[in-house]
Short mmCIF file of C-alpha atoms in Angstrom, two decimals:
data_model
loop_
_atom_site.label_atom_id
_atom_site.label_comp_id
_atom_site.label_asym_id
_atom_site.label_seq_id
_atom_site.Cartn_x
_atom_site.Cartn_y
_atom_site.Cartn_z
CA MET A 1 -14.19 -7.69 -13.27
CA HIS A 2 -13.62 -9.12 -9.78
CA THR A 3 -11.26 -7.86 -7.11
CA PRO A 4 -10.89 -8.49 -3.31
CA VAL A 5 -13.04 -5.40 -2.67
CA CYS A 6 -15.93 -7.26 -4.30
CA ASP A 7 -15.57 -10.03 -1.75
CA THR A 8 -15.30 -7.59 1.16
CA LEU A 9 -18.51 -5.79 0.30
CA GLY A 10 -20.42 -8.58 -1.41
CA ILE A 11 -20.79 -6.89 -4.82
CA GLU A 12 -20.53 -8.10 -8.38
CA PHE A 13 -18.58 -5.19 -9.88
CA PRO A 14 -16.14 -2.80 -8.09
CA ILE A 15 -17.95 0.24 -9.46
CA PHE A 16 -18.86 2.74 -6.69
CA ALA A 17 -21.42 5.42 -7.34
CA PHE A 18 -21.34 8.49 -5.18
CA SER A 19 -24.59 10.45 -5.49
CA HIS A 20 -26.81 12.80 -3.50
CA CYS A 21 -29.78 11.13 -5.18
CA ARG A 22 -31.19 8.04 -3.50
CA ASP A 23 -32.60 6.78 -6.82
CA VAL A 24 -29.08 6.61 -8.32
CA VAL A 25 -27.75 4.85 -5.23
CA ALA A 26 -30.40 2.16 -5.38
CA ALA A 27 -30.14 1.73 -9.13
CA VAL A 28 -26.36 1.19 -9.11
CA THR A 29 -26.53 -1.17 -6.18
CA ASN A 30 -29.25 -3.18 -7.93
CA ALA A 31 -27.09 -3.29 -11.10
CA GLY A 32 -24.28 -5.02 -9.21
CA GLY A 33 -22.26 -2.00 -8.25
CA PHE A 34 -22.15 -0.15 -4.93
CA GLY A 35 -24.19 3.03 -4.35
CA VAL A 36 -22.99 5.61 -1.85
CA LEU A 37 -25.42 8.30 -0.63
CA GLY A 38 -23.89 11.74 -0.07
CA ALA A 39 -25.60 12.78 3.17
CA VAL A 40 -23.98 16.11 4.12
CA ALA A 41 -27.09 18.16 3.28
CA HIS A 42 -29.51 15.75 4.99
CA SER A 43 -31.19 16.30 8.31
CA PRO A 44 -31.42 13.23 10.54
CA GLU A 45 -35.11 12.94 9.58
CA THR A 46 -34.60 13.13 5.82
CA LEU A 47 -31.62 10.76 5.99
CA ASP A 48 -33.73 8.20 7.86
CA VAL A 49 -36.44 8.49 5.23
CA ASP A 50 -34.01 8.13 2.29
CA LEU A 51 -32.16 5.19 3.83
CA ALA A 52 -35.40 3.41 4.59
CA TRP A 53 -36.38 3.88 0.94
CA ILE A 54 -33.03 2.52 -0.24
CA ASP A 55 -33.44 -0.45 2.09
CA GLU A 56 -36.78 -1.24 0.50
CA GLN A 57 -35.49 -0.83 -3.04
CA THR A 58 -32.25 -2.82 -2.69
CA LYS A 59 -33.65 -5.76 -0.67
CA GLY A 60 -30.50 -6.36 1.36
CA LYS A 61 -27.96 -5.54 -1.35
CA PRO A 62 -25.07 -3.44 -0.02
CA TYR A 63 -24.76 0.32 -0.12
CA GLY A 64 -22.96 3.08 1.83
CA VAL A 65 -23.17 6.66 3.18
CA ASP A 66 -20.70 9.49 2.67
CA LEU A 67 -20.20 12.52 4.99
CA LEU A 68 -17.95 15.55 4.93
CA LEU A 69 -15.67 15.74 7.99
CA PRO A 70 -13.36 18.66 7.23
CA VAL A 71 -10.50 19.40 9.64
CA ASN A 72 -11.28 23.13 9.52
CA PHE A 73 -14.73 24.69 9.37
CA ALA A 74 -16.44 27.84 10.58
CA ASP A 75 -18.79 28.14 13.53
CA THR A 76 -22.37 28.52 12.21
CA ALA A 77 -24.18 28.97 15.53
CA SER A 78 -24.78 32.68 14.82
CA PRO A 79 -23.69 33.25 11.22
CA LEU A 80 -23.10 36.89 10.31
CA PHE A 81 -22.20 37.44 6.73
CA PRO A 82 -19.95 40.44 5.85
CA ALA A 83 -21.89 43.26 4.19
CA GLU A 84 -19.40 43.16 1.33
CA HIS A 85 -20.29 39.56 0.52
CA VAL A 86 -23.99 40.08 0.75
CA ALA A 87 -23.78 43.12 -1.54
CA PHE A 88 -21.65 41.24 -4.08
CA VAL A 89 -24.09 38.34 -4.35
CA GLU A 90 -27.07 40.75 -4.76
CA ASP A 91 -25.17 42.75 -7.37
CA VAL A 92 -24.46 39.62 -9.43
CA LEU A 93 -28.09 38.60 -9.36
CA ALA A 94 -29.23 42.09 -10.30
CA ARG A 95 -26.82 42.50 -13.21
CA TYR A 96 -27.90 39.14 -14.67
CA GLY A 97 -31.58 39.87 -14.16
CA VAL A 98 -32.35 36.93 -11.89
CA PRO A 99 -35.88 37.28 -10.49
CA GLU A 100 -36.69 37.17 -6.81
CA LEU A 101 -38.32 33.97 -5.49
CA PRO A 102 -42.05 33.99 -4.93
CA GLU A 103 -42.86 34.35 -1.22
CA HIS A 104 -43.93 30.74 -0.91
CA ARG A 105 -40.67 29.55 -2.51
CA GLN A 106 -38.25 31.35 -0.17
CA ALA A 107 -35.18 29.21 0.54
CA PRO A 108 -34.98 27.73 4.02
CA ALA A 109 -31.82 28.14 6.07
CA VAL A 110 -29.07 25.80 4.85
CA SER A 111 -27.50 23.46 7.37
CA LEU A 112 -24.53 21.35 6.24
CA SER A 113 -23.53 18.60 8.65
CA VAL A 114 -19.76 19.23 8.60
CA SER A 115 -18.99 19.35 12.31
CA PRO A 116 -18.14 16.18 14.22
CA GLN A 117 -21.26 16.69 16.36
CA ALA A 118 -23.64 17.07 13.41
CA ALA A 119 -22.01 14.26 11.46
CA GLY A 120 -22.22 12.06 14.55
CA THR A 121 -25.99 12.59 14.65
CA LEU A 122 -26.28 11.50 11.00
CA LEU A 123 -24.08 8.47 11.73
CA ASP A 124 -26.45 7.49 14.54
CA VAL A 125 -29.19 7.41 11.90
CA ALA A 126 -27.03 5.60 9.30
CA PHE A 127 -25.95 2.95 11.75
CA GLY A 128 -29.61 2.21 12.35
CA HIS A 129 -29.79 0.92 8.75
CA PRO A 130 -27.85 -2.00 7.15
CA ILE A 131 -25.16 0.17 5.52
CA ARG A 132 -21.97 -1.66 4.54
CA LEU A 133 -19.65 1.37 4.13
CA PHE A 134 -19.10 4.76 5.65
CA ALA A 135 -16.96 7.21 3.69
CA SER A 136 -15.26 10.31 5.09
CA ALA A 137 -14.27 13.26 2.86
CA LEU A 138 -11.99 16.25 3.59
CA GLY A 139 -10.23 14.71 6.58
CA PRO A 140 -9.54 11.56 8.64
CA PRO A 141 -12.56 10.33 10.53
CA PRO A 142 -12.32 10.56 14.32
CA ARG A 143 -11.10 7.36 15.99
CA ASP A 144 -14.42 6.88 17.82
CA VAL A 145 -16.23 6.97 14.47
CA VAL A 146 -13.90 4.37 13.04
CA SER A 147 -14.40 2.17 16.10
CA ARG A 148 -18.20 2.51 15.95
CA ALA A 149 -18.22 1.55 12.29
CA LYS A 150 -15.97 -1.47 12.73
CA ASP A 151 -17.92 -2.70 15.73
CA ARG A 152 -20.91 -2.88 13.36
CA GLY A 153 -18.99 -4.55 10.53
CA VAL A 154 -19.14 -1.38 8.45
CA VAL A 155 -16.17 -0.72 6.09
CA VAL A 156 -14.59 2.71 6.56
CA ALA A 157 -13.45 4.54 3.41
CA ALA A 158 -11.84 7.90 2.94
CA LEU A 159 -11.14 10.22 -0.03
CA VAL A 160 -7.64 11.61 -0.49
CA GLY A 161 -5.84 13.88 -2.94
CA THR A 162 -2.21 13.16 -1.98
CA ALA A 163 -0.14 10.20 -0.84
CA GLU A 164 0.52 11.95 2.48
CA HIS A 165 -3.23 12.25 3.10
CA ALA A 166 -3.59 8.56 2.29
CA ARG A 167 -0.97 7.62 4.88
CA ARG A 168 -2.79 9.67 7.50
CA GLN A 169 -6.07 7.94 6.64
CA GLN A 170 -4.39 4.56 6.88
CA ALA A 171 -2.99 5.46 10.30
CA ALA A 172 -6.50 6.45 11.41
CA GLY A 173 -7.67 2.90 10.70
CA VAL A 174 -9.42 3.43 7.40
CA ASP A 175 -10.10 0.18 5.46
CA LEU A 176 -10.41 1.57 1.97
CA ILE A 177 -8.70 4.57 0.32
CA VAL A 178 -10.25 6.52 -2.54
CA ALA A 179 -7.51 8.26 -4.53
CA GLN A 180 -9.29 11.16 -6.12
CA GLY A 181 -7.47 13.03 -8.88
CA THR A 182 -7.97 16.66 -9.78
CA GLU A 183 -10.22 15.65 -12.71
CA ALA A 184 -12.94 14.83 -10.21
CA GLY A 185 -16.03 16.88 -9.59
CA GLY A 186 -16.64 18.48 -6.20
CA HIS A 187 -13.88 18.99 -3.63
CA THR A 188 -10.64 17.90 -5.16
CA GLY A 189 -6.92 18.52 -5.11
CA THR A 190 -4.35 19.28 -7.83
CA ILE A 191 -2.73 15.92 -8.73
CA SER A 192 -4.01 14.01 -11.75
CA THR A 193 -5.61 10.61 -11.36
CA MET A 194 -2.98 8.94 -13.57
CA VAL A 195 -0.21 10.08 -11.22
CA LEU A 196 -2.08 9.95 -7.90
CA VAL A 197 -3.46 6.39 -8.02
CA PRO A 198 -0.13 4.47 -8.33
CA GLU A 199 1.45 6.85 -5.82
CA VAL A 200 -1.29 6.14 -3.26
CA VAL A 201 -1.25 2.40 -3.99
CA ARG A 202 2.48 2.31 -3.27
CA ALA A 203 2.05 4.46 -0.13
CA VAL A 204 -0.66 2.44 1.61
CA SER A 205 -0.26 -1.14 0.34
CA PRO A 206 -1.81 -3.57 1.27
CA THR A 207 -4.77 -1.31 2.05
CA PRO A 208 -7.03 -1.44 -1.05
CA VAL A 209 -7.40 1.66 -3.20
CA LEU A 210 -10.17 2.87 -5.46
CA ALA A 211 -9.44 5.25 -8.30
CA ALA A 212 -11.52 8.41 -8.75
CA GLY A 213 -11.46 11.45 -10.98
CA GLY A 214 -12.79 11.77 -14.52
CA ILE A 215 -13.77 8.09 -14.84
CA VAL A 216 -16.79 7.67 -17.18
CA THR A 217 -16.00 4.70 -19.44
CA GLY A 218 -15.04 1.06 -19.14
CA ALA A 219 -11.68 1.76 -20.74
CA GLN A 220 -10.94 4.17 -17.92
CA VAL A 221 -11.97 1.49 -15.38
CA ALA A 222 -9.43 -0.83 -16.99
CA ALA A 223 -6.76 1.90 -16.81
CA ALA A 224 -7.51 2.36 -13.09
CA MET A 225 -7.04 -1.38 -12.51
CA ALA A 226 -3.78 -1.30 -14.48
CA LEU A 227 -2.57 1.43 -12.09
CA GLY A 228 -3.14 -0.86 -9.08
CA ALA A 229 -6.66 0.18 -8.02
CA GLN A 230 -9.17 -2.49 -6.95
CA GLY A 231 -12.11 -0.53 -8.31
CA VAL A 232 -13.42 2.90 -9.22
CA TRP A 233 -15.33 5.62 -7.39
CA CYS A 234 -17.44 7.73 -9.75
CA GLY A 235 -19.71 10.72 -9.14
CA SER A 236 -20.08 12.95 -12.16
CA VAL A 237 -21.21 10.24 -14.62
CA TRP A 238 -24.44 9.71 -12.65
CA LEU A 239 -25.47 13.37 -12.98
CA THR A 240 -26.73 12.75 -16.51
CA THR A 241 -28.59 9.52 -15.79
CA GLN A 242 -32.32 9.17 -15.92
CA GLU A 243 -32.54 8.73 -12.15
CA ALA A 244 -30.55 11.87 -11.33
CA GLU A 245 -32.10 14.89 -9.67
CA THR A 246 -29.78 17.27 -11.58
CA ASP A 247 -31.47 20.55 -12.49
CA PRO A 248 -32.63 20.20 -16.15
CA ALA A 249 -30.88 23.39 -17.24
CA VAL A 250 -27.62 22.33 -15.61
CA GLN A 251 -27.94 18.86 -17.12
CA ARG A 252 -28.29 20.38 -20.59
CA LYS A 253 -25.15 22.41 -19.98
CA MET A 254 -23.30 19.23 -18.88
CA LEU A 255 -24.35 17.35 -21.99
CA ALA A 256 -23.03 20.16 -24.18
CA ALA A 257 -19.81 20.70 -22.17
CA THR A 258 -16.25 19.66 -23.05
CA SER A 259 -13.58 18.54 -20.62
CA GLY A 260 -12.25 22.12 -20.68
CA ASP A 261 -15.51 23.56 -19.39
CA THR A 262 -14.88 22.95 -15.69
CA VAL A 263 -13.00 24.95 -13.10
CA ARG A 264 -11.85 24.52 -9.46
CA SER A 265 -13.71 27.28 -7.58
CA ARG A 266 -14.39 28.19 -3.97
CA SER A 267 -17.56 30.05 -4.96
CA LEU A 268 -20.08 27.49 -3.65
CA THR A 269 -18.51 25.94 -0.52
CA GLY A 270 -15.46 27.99 0.44
CA LYS A 271 -13.15 25.10 -0.44
CA PRO A 272 -11.77 24.38 -3.98
CA ALA A 273 -14.39 22.27 -5.75
CA ARG A 274 -14.52 21.40 -9.48
CA MET A 275 -17.73 22.50 -11.19
CA LEU A 276 -19.01 23.75 -14.51
CA ARG A 277 -17.43 27.02 -15.46
CA SER A 278 -20.17 29.64 -15.71
CA ALA A 279 -20.78 33.32 -15.27
CA TRP A 280 -21.13 32.56 -11.54
CA THR A 281 -17.59 31.13 -11.25
CA ASP A 282 -16.21 33.88 -13.47
CA GLU A 283 -17.76 36.57 -11.27
CA TRP A 284 -16.16 35.08 -8.15
CA GLU A 285 -12.78 35.15 -9.91
CA SER A 286 -13.10 38.82 -10.89
CA GLU A 287 -11.18 41.63 -9.14
CA ALA A 288 -14.45 42.95 -7.69
CA ALA A 289 -15.20 39.70 -5.84
CA PRO A 290 -14.49 39.31 -2.15
CA ALA A 291 -12.62 36.23 -0.95
CA PRO A 292 -15.03 33.31 -0.46
CA LEU A 293 -15.99 32.64 3.14
CA GLN A 294 -14.88 29.59 5.13
CA MET A 295 -16.89 26.37 4.84
CA PRO A 296 -19.86 26.11 5.40
CA LEU A 297 -20.53 29.85 5.54
CA GLN A 298 -20.01 30.27 1.79
CA THR A 299 -22.72 27.73 1.10
CA MET A 300 -25.05 29.42 3.53
CA LEU A 301 -24.32 32.83 1.98
CA THR A 302 -25.06 31.66 -1.57
CA ALA A 303 -27.89 29.16 -0.98
CA ARG A 304 -30.75 31.54 -1.66
CA ALA A 305 -28.99 32.97 -4.72
CA GLN A 306 -28.49 29.43 -6.07
CA GLN A 307 -32.16 28.68 -5.61
CA ARG A 308 -33.11 31.85 -7.47
CA ILE A 309 -30.72 31.01 -10.30
CA ASN A 310 -31.87 27.40 -10.67
CA ARG A 311 -35.55 28.40 -10.62
CA SER A 312 -35.05 30.74 -13.57
CA ALA A 313 -32.33 28.94 -15.50
CA GLY A 314 -34.75 27.04 -17.74
CA THR A 315 -34.73 29.85 -20.30
CA GLU A 316 -31.63 29.18 -22.36
CA GLY A 317 -29.53 32.31 -22.82
CA SER A 318 -31.06 34.11 -19.84
CA GLY A 319 -28.88 35.59 -17.12
CA ALA A 320 -29.86 32.77 -14.77
CA TYR A 321 -28.88 30.20 -17.38
CA GLN A 322 -25.48 31.88 -17.79
CA LEU A 323 -24.94 31.77 -13.99
CA ALA A 324 -26.16 28.16 -13.48
CA THR A 325 -23.49 25.70 -12.39
CA TYR A 326 -22.98 22.50 -10.45
CA TYR A 327 -20.18 20.24 -9.30
CA VAL A 328 -18.86 18.02 -12.14
CA GLY A 329 -15.51 16.61 -13.19
CA GLN A 330 -13.55 16.87 -16.40
CA GLY A 331 -15.12 13.60 -17.52
CA VAL A 332 -18.15 15.71 -18.41
CA GLY A 333 -16.70 15.86 -21.93
CA LEU A 334 -17.53 12.17 -22.27
CA MET A 335 -21.09 12.57 -20.96
CA ASP A 336 -23.11 13.24 -24.09
CA ARG A 337 -26.50 11.61 -23.51
CA VAL A 338 -28.98 10.64 -20.77
CA ARG A 339 -28.93 6.96 -19.86
CA PRO A 340 -30.35 4.79 -17.11
CA ALA A 341 -27.86 4.20 -14.30
CA ARG A 342 -28.01 0.45 -14.90
CA GLN A 343 -26.96 1.01 -18.49
CA VAL A 344 -23.97 3.07 -17.34
CA VAL A 345 -22.83 0.19 -15.13
CA GLU A 346 -23.34 -2.35 -17.93
CA GLN A 347 -21.46 -0.27 -20.47
CA MET A 348 -18.58 0.26 -18.03
CA VAL A 349 -18.35 -3.50 -17.56
CA ALA A 350 -18.53 -4.13 -21.33
CA GLY A 351 -15.86 -1.53 -22.00
CA TYR A 352 -13.58 -2.98 -19.36
CA LEU A 353 -13.95 -6.46 -20.84
CA ALA A 354 -13.22 -5.20 -24.31
CA VAL A 355 -9.92 -3.74 -23.06
CA ALA A 356 -9.10 -6.94 -21.20
CA GLU A 357 -9.69 -9.00 -24.34
CA ARG A 358 -7.55 -6.64 -26.37
CA PHE A 359 -4.69 -6.88 -23.87
CA ALA A 360 -5.06 -10.69 -23.88
CA ALA A 361 -4.81 -10.75 -27.68
CA GLN A 362 -1.68 -8.63 -27.56
CA LEU A 363 -0.08 -11.13 -25.13
CA ASP A 364 -1.08 -14.04 -27.34
CA GLY A 365 0.57 -12.32 -30.26
#
């Protein structure tokens, strides 16, 4: 399993692991893949701490950092949430019997680094560490960011959901395109991976493309390669690994879920993101629900509610358990047990090789 992307980044397998958990990032990098830390919810201080820890764990092996750089986002300098939205969130929590947080567990204010200024501060921290890749989601990275990265020998990647978006990213100077199908967890579009990947490959050749969206097994890695991708970008599969920081109640729901148990919802971020369908997502689709706020105000509005839900979701069948959700792709139907991240990488490689051998046998026949 070797492609030109492996040579560019100095990795053994073209398996990229996006995760908000530093333990997953380090484990996948140490297993021969490429870990990418999602840093949007970090402060400069916490990012510096986590990257220093990854540096120590990986001993010079390559890894990357991912930031959200949306084209459109709301001003959060003085956030004022509409009374209708505040009342709706409180009503949902009350109807499902979700307890208040203890005074000492009150949620701090949420700050997502989605503006160019905030992201730039995080990039200053990231560039102080030996990262090999910077990934931009939800929009082309500014030209000065691309220049700063390339001056440091850092590969610039970008996630896209259409061929047109891929062409814009290529024009912005991006080195690596991640074609993310609608099956993916988190912010995603409406085109399936099977259709999107070859379309993007054709649109941006010779710029290398990674396939993303619903990829959990080695056979799916082989399928991505057959479509013209030079590797795969995976996020959901790491949520049920031993290293993951996934809330235990949500992890149980994921292990029991089928591929039909996810939904694209604006209820957590204000932008369509695929997550587990739950009472929370259903409530935000009801006629009584107000329209979700613009990013990142929706996250700020719901942050305390989500902390209350997660704290009380451990009791299966409770109102909090019914409401509990998290971002995950349709590949959740293939995620049926907790495994070490290294084992996930190894089984992906073994599954890919089994398909390659089967194809070779068919040709020999």
